Every structure is written in C-alpha cells, then in structure tokens.
Short mmCIF file of C-alpha atoms in Angstrom, two decimals:
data_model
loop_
_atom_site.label_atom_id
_atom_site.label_comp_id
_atom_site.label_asym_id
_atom_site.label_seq_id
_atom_site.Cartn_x
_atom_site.Cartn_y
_atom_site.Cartn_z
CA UNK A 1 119.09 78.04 109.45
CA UNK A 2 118.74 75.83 112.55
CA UNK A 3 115.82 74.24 112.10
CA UNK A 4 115.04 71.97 109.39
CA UNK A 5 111.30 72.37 108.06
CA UNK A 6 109.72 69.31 106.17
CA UNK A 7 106.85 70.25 104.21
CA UNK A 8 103.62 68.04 105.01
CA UNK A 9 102.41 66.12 101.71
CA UNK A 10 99.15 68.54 101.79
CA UNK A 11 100.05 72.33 103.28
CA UNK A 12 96.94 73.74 105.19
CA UNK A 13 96.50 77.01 106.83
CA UNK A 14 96.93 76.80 110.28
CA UNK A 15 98.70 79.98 111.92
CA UNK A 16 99.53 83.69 110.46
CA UNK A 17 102.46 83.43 108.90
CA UNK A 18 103.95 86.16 111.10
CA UNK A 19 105.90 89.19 110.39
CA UNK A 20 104.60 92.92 109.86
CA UNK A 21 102.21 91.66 107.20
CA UNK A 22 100.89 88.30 108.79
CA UNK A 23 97.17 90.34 109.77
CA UNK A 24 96.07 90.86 106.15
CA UNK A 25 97.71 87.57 104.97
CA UNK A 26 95.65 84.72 103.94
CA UNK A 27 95.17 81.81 101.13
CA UNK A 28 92.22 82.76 99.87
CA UNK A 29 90.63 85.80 97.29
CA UNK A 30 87.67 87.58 98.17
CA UNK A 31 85.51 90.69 100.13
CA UNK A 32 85.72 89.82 103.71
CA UNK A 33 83.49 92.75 104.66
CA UNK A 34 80.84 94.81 103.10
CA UNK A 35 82.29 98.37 101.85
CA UNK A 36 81.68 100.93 99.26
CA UNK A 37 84.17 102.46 97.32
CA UNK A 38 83.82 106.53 97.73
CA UNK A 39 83.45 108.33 94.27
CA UNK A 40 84.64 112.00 93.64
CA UNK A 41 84.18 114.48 90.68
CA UNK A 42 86.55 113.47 88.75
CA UNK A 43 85.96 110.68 86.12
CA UNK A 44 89.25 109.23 87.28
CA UNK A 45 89.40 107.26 90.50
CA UNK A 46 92.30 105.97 92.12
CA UNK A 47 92.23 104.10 95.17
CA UNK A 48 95.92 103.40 96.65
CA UNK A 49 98.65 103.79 98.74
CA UNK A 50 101.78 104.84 97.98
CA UNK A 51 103.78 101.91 98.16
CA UNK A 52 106.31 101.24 95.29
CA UNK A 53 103.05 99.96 92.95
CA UNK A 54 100.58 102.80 93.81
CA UNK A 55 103.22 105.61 93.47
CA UNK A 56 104.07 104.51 90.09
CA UNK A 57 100.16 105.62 88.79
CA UNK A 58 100.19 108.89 90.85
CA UNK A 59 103.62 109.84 89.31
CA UNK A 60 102.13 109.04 85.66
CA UNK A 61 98.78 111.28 86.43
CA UNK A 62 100.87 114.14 87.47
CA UNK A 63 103.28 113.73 84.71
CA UNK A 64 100.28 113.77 81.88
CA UNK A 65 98.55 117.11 84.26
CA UNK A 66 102.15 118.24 83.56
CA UNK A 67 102.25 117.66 79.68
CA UNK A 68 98.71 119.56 79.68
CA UNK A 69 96.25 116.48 79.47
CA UNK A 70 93.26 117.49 81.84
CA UNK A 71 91.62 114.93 81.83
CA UNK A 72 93.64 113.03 83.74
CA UNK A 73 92.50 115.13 86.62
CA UNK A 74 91.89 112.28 89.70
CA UNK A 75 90.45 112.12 92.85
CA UNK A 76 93.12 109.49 95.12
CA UNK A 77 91.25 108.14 98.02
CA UNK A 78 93.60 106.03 100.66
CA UNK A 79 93.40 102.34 101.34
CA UNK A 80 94.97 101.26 104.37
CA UNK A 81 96.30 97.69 103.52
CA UNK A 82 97.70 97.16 107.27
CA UNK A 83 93.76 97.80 108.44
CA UNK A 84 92.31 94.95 105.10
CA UNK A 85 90.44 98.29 103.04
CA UNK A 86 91.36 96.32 100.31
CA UNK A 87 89.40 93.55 101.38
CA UNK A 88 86.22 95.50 101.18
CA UNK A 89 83.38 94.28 98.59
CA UNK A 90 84.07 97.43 96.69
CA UNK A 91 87.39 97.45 96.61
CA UNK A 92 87.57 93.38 95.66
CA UNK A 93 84.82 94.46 92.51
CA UNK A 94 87.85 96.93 90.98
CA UNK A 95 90.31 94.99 91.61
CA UNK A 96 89.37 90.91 92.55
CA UNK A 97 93.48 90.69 93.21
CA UNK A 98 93.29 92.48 96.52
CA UNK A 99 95.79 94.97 95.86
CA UNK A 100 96.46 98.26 95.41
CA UNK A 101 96.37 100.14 93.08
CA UNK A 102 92.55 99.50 91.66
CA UNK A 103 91.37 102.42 89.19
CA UNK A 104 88.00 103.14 87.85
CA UNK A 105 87.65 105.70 84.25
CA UNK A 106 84.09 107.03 84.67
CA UNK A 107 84.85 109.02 81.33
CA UNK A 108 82.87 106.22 78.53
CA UNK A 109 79.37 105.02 78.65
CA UNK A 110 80.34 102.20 80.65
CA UNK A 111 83.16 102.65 83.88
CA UNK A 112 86.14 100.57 82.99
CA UNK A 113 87.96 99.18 86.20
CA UNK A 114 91.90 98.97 85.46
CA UNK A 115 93.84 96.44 87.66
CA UNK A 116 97.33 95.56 88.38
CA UNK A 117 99.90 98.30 87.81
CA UNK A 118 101.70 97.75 84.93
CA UNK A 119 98.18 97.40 82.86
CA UNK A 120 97.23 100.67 84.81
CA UNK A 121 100.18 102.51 83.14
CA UNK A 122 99.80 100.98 79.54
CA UNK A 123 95.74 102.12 80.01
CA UNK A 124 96.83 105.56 80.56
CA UNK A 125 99.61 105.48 78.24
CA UNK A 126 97.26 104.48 75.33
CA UNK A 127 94.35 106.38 76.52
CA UNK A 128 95.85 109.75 76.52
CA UNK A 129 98.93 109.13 74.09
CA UNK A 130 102.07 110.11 76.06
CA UNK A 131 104.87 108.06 77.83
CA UNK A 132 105.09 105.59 75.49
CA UNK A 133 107.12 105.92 72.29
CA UNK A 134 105.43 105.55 68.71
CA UNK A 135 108.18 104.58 67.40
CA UNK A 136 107.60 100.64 66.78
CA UNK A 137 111.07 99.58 67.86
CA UNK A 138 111.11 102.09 71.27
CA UNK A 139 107.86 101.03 72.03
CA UNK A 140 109.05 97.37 72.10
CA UNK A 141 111.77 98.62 73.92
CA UNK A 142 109.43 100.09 76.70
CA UNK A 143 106.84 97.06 77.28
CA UNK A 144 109.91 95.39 77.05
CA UNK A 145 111.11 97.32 80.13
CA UNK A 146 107.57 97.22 82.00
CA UNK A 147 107.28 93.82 81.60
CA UNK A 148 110.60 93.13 82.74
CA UNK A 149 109.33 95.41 86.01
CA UNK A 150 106.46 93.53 86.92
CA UNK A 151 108.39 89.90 86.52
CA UNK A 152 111.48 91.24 88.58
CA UNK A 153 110.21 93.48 91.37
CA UNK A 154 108.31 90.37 93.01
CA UNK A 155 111.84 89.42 93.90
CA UNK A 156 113.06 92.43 95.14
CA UNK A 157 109.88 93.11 97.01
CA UNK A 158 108.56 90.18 98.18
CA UNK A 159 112.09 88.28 98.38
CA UNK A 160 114.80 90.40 99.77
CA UNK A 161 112.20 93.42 101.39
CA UNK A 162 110.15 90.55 103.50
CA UNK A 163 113.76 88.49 104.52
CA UNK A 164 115.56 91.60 105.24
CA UNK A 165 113.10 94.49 106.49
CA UNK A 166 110.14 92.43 107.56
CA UNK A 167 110.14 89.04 108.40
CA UNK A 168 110.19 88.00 112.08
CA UNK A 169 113.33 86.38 111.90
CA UNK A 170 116.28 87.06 110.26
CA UNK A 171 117.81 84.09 108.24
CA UNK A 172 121.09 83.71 106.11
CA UNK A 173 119.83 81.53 103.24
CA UNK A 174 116.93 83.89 102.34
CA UNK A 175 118.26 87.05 102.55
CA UNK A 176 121.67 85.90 100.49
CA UNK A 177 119.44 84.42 97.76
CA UNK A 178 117.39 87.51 97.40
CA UNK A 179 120.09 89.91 97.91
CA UNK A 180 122.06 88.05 95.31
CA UNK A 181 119.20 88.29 92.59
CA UNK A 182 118.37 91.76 93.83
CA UNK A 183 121.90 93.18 93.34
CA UNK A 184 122.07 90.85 89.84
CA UNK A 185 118.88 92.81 88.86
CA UNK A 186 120.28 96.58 89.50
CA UNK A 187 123.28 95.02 87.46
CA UNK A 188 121.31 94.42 84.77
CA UNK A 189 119.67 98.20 84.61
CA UNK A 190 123.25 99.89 85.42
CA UNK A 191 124.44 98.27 82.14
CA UNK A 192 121.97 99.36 80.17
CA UNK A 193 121.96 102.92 81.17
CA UNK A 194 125.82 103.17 80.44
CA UNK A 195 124.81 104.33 77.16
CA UNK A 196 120.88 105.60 77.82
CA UNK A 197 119.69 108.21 79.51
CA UNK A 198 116.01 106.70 79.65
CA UNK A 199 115.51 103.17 79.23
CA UNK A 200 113.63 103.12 76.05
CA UNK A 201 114.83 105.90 74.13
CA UNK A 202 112.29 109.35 75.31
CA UNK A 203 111.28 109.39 79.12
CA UNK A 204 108.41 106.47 79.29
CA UNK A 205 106.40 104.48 81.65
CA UNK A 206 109.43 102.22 81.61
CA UNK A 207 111.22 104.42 83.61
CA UNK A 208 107.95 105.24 85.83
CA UNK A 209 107.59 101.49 87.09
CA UNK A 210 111.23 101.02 87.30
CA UNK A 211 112.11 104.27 89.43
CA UNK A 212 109.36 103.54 91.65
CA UNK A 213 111.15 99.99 92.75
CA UNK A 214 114.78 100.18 91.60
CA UNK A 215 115.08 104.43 91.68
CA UNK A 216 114.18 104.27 95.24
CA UNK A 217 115.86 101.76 96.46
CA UNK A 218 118.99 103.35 95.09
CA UNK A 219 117.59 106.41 96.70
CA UNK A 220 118.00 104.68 100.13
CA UNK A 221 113.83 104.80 100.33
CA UNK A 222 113.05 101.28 100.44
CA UNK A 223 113.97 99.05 103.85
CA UNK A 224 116.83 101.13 105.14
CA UNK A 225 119.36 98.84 102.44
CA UNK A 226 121.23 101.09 100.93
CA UNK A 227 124.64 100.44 102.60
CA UNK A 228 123.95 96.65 102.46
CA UNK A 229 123.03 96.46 99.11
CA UNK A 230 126.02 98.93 98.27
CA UNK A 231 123.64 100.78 95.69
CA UNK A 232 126.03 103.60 95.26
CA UNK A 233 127.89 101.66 93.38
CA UNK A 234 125.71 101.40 90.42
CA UNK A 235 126.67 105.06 89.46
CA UNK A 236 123.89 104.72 85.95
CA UNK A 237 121.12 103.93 87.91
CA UNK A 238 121.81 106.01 90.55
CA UNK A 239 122.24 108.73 88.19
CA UNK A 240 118.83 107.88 86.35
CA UNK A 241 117.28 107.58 89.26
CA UNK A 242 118.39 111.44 90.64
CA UNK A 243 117.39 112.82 86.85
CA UNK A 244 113.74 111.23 87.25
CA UNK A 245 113.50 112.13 91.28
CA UNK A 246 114.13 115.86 90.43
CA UNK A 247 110.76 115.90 88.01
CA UNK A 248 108.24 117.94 89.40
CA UNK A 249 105.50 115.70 88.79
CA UNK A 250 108.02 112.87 90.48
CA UNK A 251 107.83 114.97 93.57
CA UNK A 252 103.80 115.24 93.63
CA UNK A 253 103.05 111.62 92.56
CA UNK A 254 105.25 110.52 95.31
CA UNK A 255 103.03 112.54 98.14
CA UNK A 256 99.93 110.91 97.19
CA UNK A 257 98.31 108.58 99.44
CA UNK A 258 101.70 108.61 101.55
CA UNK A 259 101.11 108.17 104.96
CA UNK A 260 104.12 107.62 106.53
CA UNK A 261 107.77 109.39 106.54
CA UNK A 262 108.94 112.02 109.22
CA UNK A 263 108.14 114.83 106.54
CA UNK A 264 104.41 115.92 107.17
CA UNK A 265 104.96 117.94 104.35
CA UNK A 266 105.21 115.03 101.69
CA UNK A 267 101.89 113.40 102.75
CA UNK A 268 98.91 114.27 101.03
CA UNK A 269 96.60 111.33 102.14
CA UNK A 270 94.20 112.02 99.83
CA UNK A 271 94.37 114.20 95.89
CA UNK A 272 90.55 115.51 94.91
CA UNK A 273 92.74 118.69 93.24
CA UNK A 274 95.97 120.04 92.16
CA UNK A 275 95.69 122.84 94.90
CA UNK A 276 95.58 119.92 97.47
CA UNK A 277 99.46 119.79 97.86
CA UNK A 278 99.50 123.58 98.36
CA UNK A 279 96.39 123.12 101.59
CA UNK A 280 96.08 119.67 102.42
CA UNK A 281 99.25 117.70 103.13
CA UNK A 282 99.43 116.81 106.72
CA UNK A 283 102.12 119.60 107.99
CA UNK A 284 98.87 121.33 107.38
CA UNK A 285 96.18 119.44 108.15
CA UNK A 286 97.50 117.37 111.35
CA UNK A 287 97.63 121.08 113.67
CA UNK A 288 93.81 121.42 113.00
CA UNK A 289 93.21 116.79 113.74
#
C-alpha cells in the first residue's frame, strides 16, 4: 500500500465505505423503512437471494422434495440486497441480522422464524429427518463440518471476494492475506476428501453449506478466481464438488432467487411450485416483461 492509515482513538462513521456494496453498508442494526413480508400457500417461507448463503437452503428444500418429504414444499420470494429489501421492518422481524436468508415455518401453532444459514439447515435437517447422519459419531462429523463452514467462509467471502472482486481498489497486502487463508482453507477440504467421498460419511448438509462456498468457487462461479486461485489443482474437491453439482435438486436449488448470470434459463426469481422451473424462469418470462 501507499498510504499509511492511522486509526483515530474513537472510529466514527463518516463516508460509505465504497466499493459495490458501500449503499447498503452501515454500523448500525435495524428496519430503515416500513415493509411487509409477502406470505404464500405454503407453510414454508423463504425469503432470499441466491448468493452462496441463500442457495445453500434452496438446494436442501429441493433435495428433501427429492427424497419425497412434501412438506417441505416453499414459496421463495426475492430480496434484493443491492436495493436494502432486507432492511424492511418485516424482513428485520425474521431475521434482526439483516441478511439473507430469513425463513418463517407456518406449519405449528405458533410461526417459528429461522435465521442465519447454518441454523436454517440444522432446522430442516432435524425437522424432517434427512441430511444429517444418526449415527452419533457422523453426526459429529457433520456439525463438525457446518460449523467449520460458517467460521471459514467469512474469510473467503468477506476477505478475499471484497479485496479481489469488489473493493474499489486493488491492494497487495489484502488480497495476499486472504488468498493465502483462502487457498490454506481448500487445502484443508482436498485432504480430507482424499479418502471421502462426502465429508461426513452419507451425503449431508455438510456438503450443502460447503459446495455452496468452496464447490463453486472451484467451479469457477464465485469472482472470476479460478485461474488465480489455481483451484484445479485441488483435484478432491474439485471432484466433490462436480459429484454434488450434477444432483438434480443441486441444479434447481441453484435457480432460485438467481437473478443474475447470462443464462435466462437458470433464473427463477421467485419458487411458489415445483412446475415453476418448467414456466417461470426468465428465458420465459422476460419475452412477455
């Protein structure tokens, strides 16, 4: 770096921090505008994007459709982070974090409102008993996993994706550290799968929070850093990753509340049914906008 920043002895808020994100980032929590959160007919409600976070919950919904547990049928309604939707009263009741993705179960007496991924896949998990081993020592294995998900994809998200894809400027010290813990991480998963084909013994919701980050990003989906990062040369994850891509219910979750991509065909902005990626994705849709 060039310049030499000296923090102040109290740090106040003064400008946007800059960068593709600076509009919806801020240093304080709550609703900055009155908004109601739409309901469908399903008594699961999912409102999300399909970012790395919110496609892990749409890929475990389709996978338990898949393994013939109805009611997991959802209605996914979109929140536009890059316009503040998830600023919106409603939104800030189901989830007070501000982030996607926020669910509501309508199915008890009383709606339960699930927040922060991770918890949202353990909730289903336990709720309709799949994709999570009952074996005591896998399911260790598997939280095990998660948790390791949710502590380490902070780091490759918002350390090496805002340095090298995002930020404003581009800056050696940054991007090296992050790229360094980044490429340490996919280390760490390529040595495990040398000898497992899942990461906790049977297909889980380890693997569902870990493909969405580290799958896709050896997938070449996530900030055009596949050649940097050299992620071809973690042949176990890549291959884990191309096993899980090639799941049906991989394929649909993915297309849920995506909104972006040249492929019209793999954006279905909003899920009410299962015939919705057969009517409404927008290689359909957009002629008729």
């Amino acid at each position: 770096m060039t310049d030499i920043y000296t923090p102040p002895k109290v740090w106040t808020w003064e400008a946007e921090s800059g960068g593709q994100f600076a509009s919806i980032n801020r240093p304080i929590a709550g609703a900055t505008h009155d908004k109601d959160l739409p309901v469908g007919k399903h008594p699961l409600q999912l409102y999300s994007l399909a970012t790395p976070n919110g496609v892990k919950v749409t890929i475990m919904l389709e996978e338990l459709l898949a393994a013939g547990h109805p009611g997991a049928e959802y209605d996914a309604w979109l929140i536009k982070i890059g316009d503040g939707d998830q600023f919106g009263s409603g939104f800030v009741d189901v989830n007070p974090n501000s982030k996607i993705p926020a669910l509501m179960d309508h199915s008890g007496d009383t709606p339960q409102r699930v927040f922060e991924s991770g918890a949202i896949l353990l909730y289903l998990a336990e709720k309709f008993g799949a994709f999570l081993p009952t074996d005591p020592a896998q399911r260790t294995e598997a939280l095990s996993w998660l948790f390791w998900q949710m502590g380490s994809a902070p780091y490759l998200g918002g350390g090496f994706g805002h340095f090298y894809a995002y930020a404003p400027e581009k800056y050696e010290y940054p991007i090296n550290r992050f790229s360094m813990e980044t490429k340490r991480q996919l280390d760490v998963l390529d040595r495990h799968l040398t000898d497992n084909e899942y990461l906790a013994g049977p297909y889980s919701i380890a693997d569902i929070a870990i493909w969405s980050w580290y799958g896709q990003l050896v997938l070449g989906r996530l900030y055009s850093a596949a050649e940097f990062l050299d992620v071809t040369s973690y042949k176990n994850v890549l291959r884990w990753a191309e096993a899980i891509d090639a799941r049906p219910a991989v394929k649909r979750g993915r297309m849920v509340n995506r909104t972006f991509g040249d492929d019209l065909s793999m954006q279905l902005h909003e899920r009410h049914d299962a015939e919705d990626f057969e009517t409404k994705t927008q290689d359909k849709v957009a002629p008729q906008e």
